[in-house]
């Protein structure tokens, strides 16, 4: 068969299998379609499908097909991260800066510390730290993976719970937006290459200067042209960041973060996010699954994933619980917010992909992080939904 035909077989698998599992299994309450797609990507990877059907696996997912899938995945995830950057609303965070700063800081800081503790423990065992990492990069990368909140998935789940446009939904978006900035800032710090620091500083300086001109241009042109200009800007920033030794995902986030959401029709932006999730992101999930590795044995990987999950959940709940005491929230409110901020799936997977690309973590660590992200995201809706029903008054409280 030709490469084109095999590629289309792979696409058929990517779109058919998770949809049937989601629709026929009625998993939406605990695992939205996006989570099922991530899990299916893991199942189709070398650790499971590759082990059970090695001949079939090597036929369908041969190097030429994987290269084609990776190209689609790179562009899809760049657009997704770019949208996340555009949707950051720092004005709201500034208006409520004391409450937002305390909550976001504790919700990020405590799981970061707990995750770093796990990372320090992993240093004692070979096979977890990547060959391109210094110890501090590995520890900080693992710690931040435990602290991540996936803003796009959080929006998706809050829409499902019908609280996105309610005061509590807007509060949680403020906290997650501040954490999102910190996440990408820490990633940029981890990726700083001191041998190429001149290139990286040069890119950041050039980015700052060109951004001023770009913003003037965007304000001067009509909205239909802004979409084209924005995508050109996205590709340019991704190229510059990757050339400098940072990662193209850092460039994609920066490209969106310096753009204002009010430049675009919100319904159109929501549709774009939905269509990217529908049309292209499943390819990214599959390509992520193809990078999982069980070479150290499933027990070790699952054991580390469980430790990371405990660090993530306990750290996040401790952080929001402490914020609730300081800010005098109602009983149970901190726990409710902590569980909603537990959603990790997409951004943490993107974050871990970058760490793997830069050889800061190994495939085994990547697999453990991926399992932790899926588990923490799947816990969110089943735990939050009954709590929301009991705490209706909290939904409408603005701060």
Short mmCIF file of C-alpha atoms in Angstrom, two decimals:
data_model
loop_
_atom_site.label_atom_id
_atom_site.label_comp_id
_atom_site.label_asym_id
_atom_site.label_seq_id
_atom_site.Cartn_x
_atom_site.Cartn_y
_atom_site.Cartn_z
CA UNK A 1 0.00 0.00 0.00
CA UNK A 2 1.12 3.58 -0.62
CA UNK A 3 2.09 5.93 2.20
CA UNK A 4 -1.03 7.98 1.45
CA UNK A 5 -3.29 4.97 1.91
CA UNK A 6 -1.60 3.95 5.16
CA UNK A 7 -1.82 7.55 6.38
CA UNK A 8 -5.57 7.53 5.75
CA UNK A 9 -5.90 4.22 7.62
CA UNK A 10 -4.18 5.90 10.58
CA UNK A 11 -6.55 8.89 10.33
CA UNK A 12 -9.52 6.51 10.18
CA UNK A 13 -8.36 4.87 13.42
CA UNK A 14 -7.66 8.23 15.10
CA UNK A 15 -11.16 9.58 14.51
CA UNK A 16 -13.25 6.40 14.69
CA UNK A 17 -12.03 4.55 17.79
CA UNK A 18 -12.28 7.33 20.42
CA UNK A 19 -15.60 8.56 19.07
CA UNK A 20 -17.16 5.09 19.31
CA UNK A 21 -15.78 4.60 22.84
CA UNK A 22 -17.13 7.99 23.91
CA UNK A 23 -20.53 7.68 22.25
CA UNK A 24 -21.30 4.00 22.86
CA UNK A 25 -19.66 3.94 26.31
CA UNK A 26 -21.42 7.15 27.38
CA UNK A 27 -18.29 8.33 29.14
CA UNK A 28 -19.08 12.04 29.03
CA UNK A 29 -19.78 12.36 32.77
CA UNK A 30 -16.26 11.38 33.82
CA UNK A 31 -14.33 11.49 30.54
CA UNK A 32 -15.25 14.06 27.85
CA UNK A 33 -14.36 13.17 24.26
CA UNK A 34 -11.05 15.03 24.51
CA UNK A 35 -9.99 12.84 27.47
CA UNK A 36 -11.09 9.68 25.63
CA UNK A 37 -8.97 10.78 22.66
CA UNK A 38 -5.93 11.16 24.93
CA UNK A 39 -6.49 7.72 26.47
CA UNK A 40 -6.98 6.19 23.01
CA UNK A 41 -3.69 7.76 21.93
CA UNK A 42 -1.97 5.95 24.81
CA UNK A 43 -3.69 2.66 23.91
CA UNK A 44 -2.57 3.02 20.28
CA UNK A 45 1.03 3.71 21.32
CA UNK A 46 3.95 1.30 21.36
CA UNK A 47 3.41 0.28 24.98
CA UNK A 48 0.03 -1.38 24.35
CA UNK A 49 -0.93 -1.77 20.67
CA UNK A 50 2.75 -2.01 19.69
CA UNK A 51 3.28 -4.79 22.23
CA UNK A 52 0.11 -6.74 21.35
CA UNK A 53 0.27 -6.37 17.56
CA UNK A 54 3.84 -5.37 16.66
CA UNK A 55 3.49 -6.21 12.98
CA UNK A 56 0.29 -4.23 12.54
CA UNK A 57 1.65 -1.36 14.59
CA UNK A 58 4.86 -1.05 12.55
CA UNK A 59 2.82 -1.25 9.32
CA UNK A 60 0.34 1.52 10.16
CA UNK A 61 2.60 3.79 12.21
CA UNK A 62 5.70 3.61 10.06
CA UNK A 63 8.21 6.52 10.04
CA UNK A 64 6.70 8.22 6.97
CA UNK A 65 3.19 8.19 8.45
CA UNK A 66 4.41 9.36 11.86
CA UNK A 67 6.26 12.26 10.23
CA UNK A 68 3.08 13.33 8.41
CA UNK A 69 1.01 13.05 11.60
CA UNK A 70 3.57 15.06 13.55
CA UNK A 71 3.32 17.94 11.07
CA UNK A 72 -0.44 18.16 11.57
CA UNK A 73 -0.03 17.80 15.34
CA UNK A 74 2.56 20.60 15.59
CA UNK A 75 0.38 23.13 13.78
CA UNK A 76 -2.80 22.08 15.60
CA UNK A 77 -1.26 22.45 19.05
CA UNK A 78 0.36 25.76 18.09
CA UNK A 79 -3.06 27.16 17.18
CA UNK A 80 -4.53 25.79 20.39
CA UNK A 81 -1.84 27.37 22.58
CA UNK A 82 -2.14 30.62 20.60
CA UNK A 83 -5.90 30.73 21.36
CA UNK A 84 -5.17 30.09 25.05
CA UNK A 85 -2.81 33.08 25.03
CA UNK A 86 -5.37 35.33 23.35
CA UNK A 87 -8.05 34.39 25.89
CA UNK A 88 -6.00 35.45 28.91
CA UNK A 89 -7.90 38.26 30.63
CA UNK A 90 -5.40 40.07 32.83
CA UNK A 91 -7.63 43.12 33.31
CA UNK A 92 -10.05 41.12 35.45
CA UNK A 93 -7.16 39.67 37.42
CA UNK A 94 -5.80 43.16 38.05
CA UNK A 95 -9.17 44.45 39.26
CA UNK A 96 -9.25 41.65 41.85
CA UNK A 97 -5.48 41.47 42.28
CA UNK A 98 -5.33 40.66 46.01
CA UNK A 99 -7.78 37.77 45.85
CA UNK A 100 -6.50 36.54 42.48
CA UNK A 101 -2.84 36.82 43.48
CA UNK A 102 -3.28 34.94 46.77
CA UNK A 103 -5.39 32.17 45.25
CA UNK A 104 -3.37 31.72 42.07
CA UNK A 105 -0.09 31.85 43.96
CA UNK A 106 -1.07 29.21 46.51
CA UNK A 107 -2.87 27.04 43.92
CA UNK A 108 0.35 26.97 41.90
CA UNK A 109 2.99 27.10 44.63
CA UNK A 110 1.94 24.20 46.85
CA UNK A 111 1.52 21.55 44.12
CA UNK A 112 4.73 22.86 42.57
CA UNK A 113 6.57 22.22 45.84
CA UNK A 114 4.97 18.77 46.23
CA UNK A 115 5.84 17.85 42.64
CA UNK A 116 9.42 19.07 43.08
CA UNK A 117 9.69 16.78 46.12
CA UNK A 118 8.70 13.82 43.93
CA UNK A 119 11.18 14.96 41.30
CA UNK A 120 13.96 15.08 43.88
CA UNK A 121 13.09 11.54 44.90
CA UNK A 122 13.26 10.35 41.29
CA UNK A 123 16.82 11.65 40.98
CA UNK A 124 17.89 8.73 43.16
CA UNK A 125 16.81 6.25 40.48
CA UNK A 126 18.21 5.98 36.95
CA UNK A 127 15.99 6.28 33.88
CA UNK A 128 13.75 9.19 34.84
CA UNK A 129 15.89 12.28 34.16
CA UNK A 130 16.63 12.95 30.50
CA UNK A 131 20.18 13.08 29.12
CA UNK A 132 19.86 16.76 28.21
CA UNK A 133 18.81 17.98 31.65
CA UNK A 134 20.50 19.44 34.66
CA UNK A 135 19.03 18.29 37.94
CA UNK A 136 17.26 21.59 38.67
CA UNK A 137 15.61 21.55 35.23
CA UNK A 138 14.26 18.05 35.77
CA UNK A 139 12.99 18.76 39.30
CA UNK A 140 11.37 22.05 38.31
CA UNK A 141 9.83 20.47 35.19
CA UNK A 142 8.26 17.63 37.19
CA UNK A 143 7.08 20.07 39.86
CA UNK A 144 5.46 22.43 37.38
CA UNK A 145 3.76 19.49 35.64
CA UNK A 146 1.99 18.81 38.95
CA UNK A 147 0.97 22.47 39.29
CA UNK A 148 -0.43 23.01 35.78
CA UNK A 149 -4.08 23.89 35.17
CA UNK A 150 -5.22 23.41 31.57
CA UNK A 151 -7.15 26.60 30.83
CA UNK A 152 -8.83 25.33 27.60
CA UNK A 153 -10.01 22.09 29.24
CA UNK A 154 -11.15 24.04 32.30
CA UNK A 155 -13.32 26.18 30.02
CA UNK A 156 -14.71 23.04 28.37
CA UNK A 157 -15.61 21.41 31.70
CA UNK A 158 -17.12 24.58 33.19
CA UNK A 159 -19.31 24.92 30.09
CA UNK A 160 -20.46 21.35 30.71
CA UNK A 161 -21.19 22.18 34.37
CA UNK A 162 -23.00 25.38 33.26
CA UNK A 163 -20.91 27.69 35.46
CA UNK A 164 -18.55 29.26 32.91
CA UNK A 165 -20.51 32.53 32.64
CA UNK A 166 -21.43 32.56 36.35
CA UNK A 167 -19.38 34.61 38.86
CA UNK A 168 -17.55 31.54 40.21
CA UNK A 169 -16.58 30.52 36.68
CA UNK A 170 -15.11 33.94 35.98
CA UNK A 171 -13.23 33.86 39.30
CA UNK A 172 -11.68 30.50 38.47
CA UNK A 173 -10.70 31.73 35.00
CA UNK A 174 -8.80 34.61 36.66
CA UNK A 175 -6.86 32.21 38.87
CA UNK A 176 -6.10 29.86 35.98
CA UNK A 177 -5.02 32.74 33.72
CA UNK A 178 -2.39 33.94 36.20
CA UNK A 179 -1.12 30.38 36.64
CA UNK A 180 -0.98 29.99 32.86
CA UNK A 181 1.44 32.90 32.60
CA UNK A 182 3.61 31.42 35.36
CA UNK A 183 3.64 28.01 33.65
CA UNK A 184 4.98 29.38 30.38
CA UNK A 185 7.42 31.63 32.19
CA UNK A 186 8.84 28.66 34.09
CA UNK A 187 9.03 26.65 30.86
CA UNK A 188 11.03 29.45 29.24
CA UNK A 189 13.37 29.46 32.25
CA UNK A 190 13.85 25.68 32.06
CA UNK A 191 14.63 25.92 28.35
CA UNK A 192 17.16 28.73 28.68
CA UNK A 193 20.31 27.52 26.98
CA UNK A 194 23.21 29.40 28.54
CA UNK A 195 25.40 28.54 25.54
CA UNK A 196 22.86 30.23 23.29
CA UNK A 197 21.59 32.83 25.73
CA UNK A 198 22.55 35.62 23.30
CA UNK A 199 20.22 34.18 20.69
CA UNK A 200 17.41 33.83 23.18
CA UNK A 201 17.78 37.35 24.53
CA UNK A 202 17.99 38.60 20.95
CA UNK A 203 14.72 36.87 20.12
CA UNK A 204 12.98 38.32 23.19
CA UNK A 205 14.21 41.84 22.42
CA UNK A 206 13.18 41.56 18.78
CA UNK A 207 9.84 40.12 19.84
CA UNK A 208 9.20 43.08 22.14
CA UNK A 209 9.98 45.60 19.39
CA UNK A 210 8.00 43.88 16.65
CA UNK A 211 5.05 43.36 19.01
CA UNK A 212 4.50 47.13 19.25
CA UNK A 213 4.25 47.42 15.47
CA UNK A 214 2.09 44.30 15.23
CA UNK A 215 -0.41 45.61 17.80
CA UNK A 216 -0.76 48.90 15.89
CA UNK A 217 -1.36 46.95 12.69
CA UNK A 218 -4.02 44.75 14.31
CA UNK A 219 -5.91 47.76 15.61
CA UNK A 220 -5.85 49.39 12.18
CA UNK A 221 -7.18 46.49 10.08
CA UNK A 222 -10.72 45.00 10.02
CA UNK A 223 -11.50 41.80 11.92
CA UNK A 224 -11.50 39.44 8.88
CA UNK A 225 -7.90 40.50 8.14
CA UNK A 226 -6.89 40.09 11.79
CA UNK A 227 -7.37 36.32 11.55
CA UNK A 228 -4.89 36.08 8.67
CA UNK A 229 -2.45 38.49 10.30
CA UNK A 230 -2.72 36.57 13.57
CA UNK A 231 -1.83 33.24 11.94
CA UNK A 232 1.15 34.80 10.14
CA UNK A 233 2.25 36.25 13.49
CA UNK A 234 1.84 32.83 15.10
CA UNK A 235 4.11 31.13 12.56
CA UNK A 236 6.68 33.92 12.81
CA UNK A 237 6.84 33.82 16.62
CA UNK A 238 7.02 30.02 16.65
CA UNK A 239 9.88 30.10 14.17
CA UNK A 240 11.78 32.76 16.10
CA UNK A 241 11.39 30.96 19.44
CA UNK A 242 12.51 27.62 18.01
CA UNK A 243 15.47 29.19 16.19
CA UNK A 244 16.66 30.83 19.40
CA UNK A 245 16.69 27.56 21.34
CA UNK A 246 13.38 28.07 23.12
CA UNK A 247 10.52 25.89 21.88
CA UNK A 248 7.99 26.79 19.20
CA UNK A 249 5.26 26.31 21.85
CA UNK A 250 6.73 29.17 23.88
CA UNK A 251 6.57 31.29 20.73
CA UNK A 252 2.96 30.24 20.11
CA UNK A 253 1.90 31.27 23.62
CA UNK A 254 3.75 34.60 23.39
CA UNK A 255 2.10 35.25 20.01
CA UNK A 256 -1.34 34.94 21.59
CA UNK A 257 -0.56 36.57 24.93
CA UNK A 258 0.27 39.94 23.33
CA UNK A 259 -3.02 39.97 21.42
CA UNK A 260 -6.30 41.30 22.84
CA UNK A 261 -9.32 39.02 22.85
CA UNK A 262 -11.65 41.93 22.03
CA UNK A 263 -10.03 42.20 18.60
CA UNK A 264 -12.03 39.13 17.64
CA UNK A 265 -15.67 38.11 17.79
CA UNK A 266 -15.92 35.84 20.86
CA UNK A 267 -18.30 33.42 19.14
CA UNK A 268 -15.86 33.07 16.25
CA UNK A 269 -13.00 32.40 18.66
CA UNK A 270 -15.07 29.77 20.49
CA UNK A 271 -15.88 28.14 17.14
CA UNK A 272 -12.22 28.12 16.13
CA UNK A 273 -11.24 26.41 19.40
CA UNK A 274 -14.04 23.90 18.92
CA UNK A 275 -13.07 23.18 15.32
CA UNK A 276 -9.37 22.78 16.14
CA UNK A 277 -10.36 20.30 18.89
CA UNK A 278 -12.63 18.48 16.45
CA UNK A 279 -10.53 18.43 13.28
CA UNK A 280 -6.85 18.46 14.23
CA UNK A 281 -6.15 17.95 17.95
CA UNK A 282 -7.02 14.20 17.85
CA UNK A 283 -3.90 13.82 15.70
CA UNK A 284 -1.86 15.49 18.44
CA UNK A 285 -3.31 13.10 21.03
CA UNK A 286 -2.34 10.13 18.88
CA UNK A 287 1.17 11.47 18.28
CA UNK A 288 1.45 11.97 22.05
CA UNK A 289 0.41 8.35 22.66
CA UNK A 290 3.08 7.19 20.20
CA UNK A 291 5.70 8.70 22.51
CA UNK A 292 4.69 6.74 25.60
CA UNK A 293 7.12 4.08 26.80
CA UNK A 294 6.80 1.22 29.26
CA UNK A 295 10.42 0.13 28.91
CA UNK A 296 11.05 0.28 32.68
CA UNK A 297 8.00 -1.88 33.32
CA UNK A 298 4.40 -0.87 33.86
CA UNK A 299 4.58 -1.17 37.65
CA UNK A 300 7.32 1.46 37.98
CA UNK A 301 5.60 3.88 35.60
CA UNK A 302 2.21 3.45 37.30
CA UNK A 303 3.82 3.83 40.72
CA UNK A 304 5.45 7.14 39.78
CA UNK A 305 2.20 8.30 38.14
CA UNK A 306 0.36 7.60 41.41
CA UNK A 307 2.93 9.60 43.41
CA UNK A 308 2.61 12.50 40.98
CA UNK A 309 -1.19 12.35 41.19
CA UNK A 310 -1.10 12.51 45.01
CA UNK A 311 1.33 15.44 44.88
CA UNK A 312 -0.83 17.25 42.33
CA UNK A 313 -4.20 16.73 44.01
CA UNK A 314 -3.03 17.21 47.60
CA UNK A 315 -0.94 20.25 46.71
CA UNK A 316 -3.74 21.94 44.75
CA UNK A 317 -6.37 21.29 47.45
CA UNK A 318 -4.00 22.47 50.18
CA UNK A 319 -3.27 25.65 48.22
CA UNK A 320 -6.89 26.60 47.57
CA UNK A 321 -7.86 25.53 51.10
CA UNK A 322 -5.26 27.89 52.56
CA UNK A 323 -6.44 30.66 50.21
CA UNK A 324 -9.99 30.08 51.43
CA UNK A 325 -8.92 30.56 55.05
CA UNK A 326 -7.01 33.75 54.28
CA UNK A 327 -9.85 35.19 52.19
CA UNK A 328 -12.60 33.83 54.49
CA UNK A 329 -14.45 31.81 51.91
CA UNK A 330 -17.41 29.64 52.84
CA UNK A 331 -16.70 26.09 54.10
CA UNK A 332 -15.97 23.76 51.19
CA UNK A 333 -15.46 26.57 48.68
CA UNK A 334 -11.67 26.16 48.59
CA UNK A 335 -12.01 22.43 47.94
CA UNK A 336 -14.51 23.05 45.13
CA UNK A 337 -12.17 25.53 43.42
CA UNK A 338 -9.21 23.23 43.97
CA UNK A 339 -10.90 20.35 42.17
CA UNK A 340 -11.86 22.58 39.23
CA UNK A 341 -8.26 23.81 38.95
CA UNK A 342 -7.18 20.15 38.86
CA UNK A 343 -7.88 19.84 35.12
CA UNK A 344 -4.54 19.26 33.40
CA UNK A 345 -4.97 17.22 30.26
CA UNK A 346 -4.00 19.46 27.35
CA UNK A 347 -1.59 22.07 28.68
CA UNK A 348 0.28 19.59 30.88
CA UNK A 349 0.62 17.20 27.95
CA UNK A 350 1.95 20.03 25.80
CA UNK A 351 4.31 21.04 28.62
CA UNK A 352 5.54 17.44 28.99
CA UNK A 353 5.98 17.09 25.21
CA UNK A 354 8.31 20.09 25.26
CA UNK A 355 10.33 18.61 28.14
CA UNK A 356 10.62 15.34 26.22
CA UNK A 357 11.63 17.15 23.02
CA UNK A 358 14.42 18.89 24.90
CA UNK A 359 15.52 15.61 26.57
CA UNK A 360 14.82 16.97 30.06
CA UNK A 361 12.67 13.95 30.87
CA UNK A 362 12.71 10.39 29.53
CA UNK A 363 9.87 8.58 27.80
CA UNK A 364 9.12 6.77 31.05
CA UNK A 365 8.72 10.03 32.95
CA UNK A 366 6.64 11.40 30.10
CA UNK A 367 4.33 8.37 30.31
CA UNK A 368 3.94 8.76 34.08
CA UNK A 369 3.12 12.47 33.68
CA UNK A 370 0.61 11.66 30.94
CA UNK A 371 -1.17 9.10 33.12
CA UNK A 372 -1.25 11.59 36.00
CA UNK A 373 -2.75 14.30 33.76
CA UNK A 374 -5.49 12.00 32.46
CA UNK A 375 -6.40 10.73 35.94
CA UNK A 376 -6.56 14.20 37.51
CA UNK A 377 -8.75 15.51 34.69
CA UNK A 378 -11.12 12.53 34.88
CA UNK A 379 -11.63 13.10 38.61
CA UNK A 380 -12.86 16.67 38.16
CA UNK A 381 -16.48 16.43 36.94
CA UNK A 382 -17.61 13.45 39.10
CA UNK A 383 -16.32 15.19 42.24
CA UNK A 384 -17.36 18.76 41.41
CA UNK A 385 -20.90 18.14 40.07
CA UNK A 386 -22.48 16.95 43.37
CA UNK A 387 -20.63 19.65 45.32
CA UNK A 388 -22.04 22.36 43.05
CA UNK A 389 -25.54 21.03 43.65
CA UNK A 390 -25.03 21.42 47.43
CA UNK A 391 -23.34 24.85 47.21
CA UNK A 392 -25.59 26.77 44.84
CA UNK A 393 -25.05 30.08 46.68
CA UNK A 394 -21.30 29.96 45.96
CA UNK A 395 -21.91 29.94 42.20
CA UNK A 396 -23.22 33.49 42.21
CA UNK A 397 -20.70 35.05 44.60
CA UNK A 398 -18.39 37.40 42.69
CA UNK A 399 -15.37 37.12 45.03
#
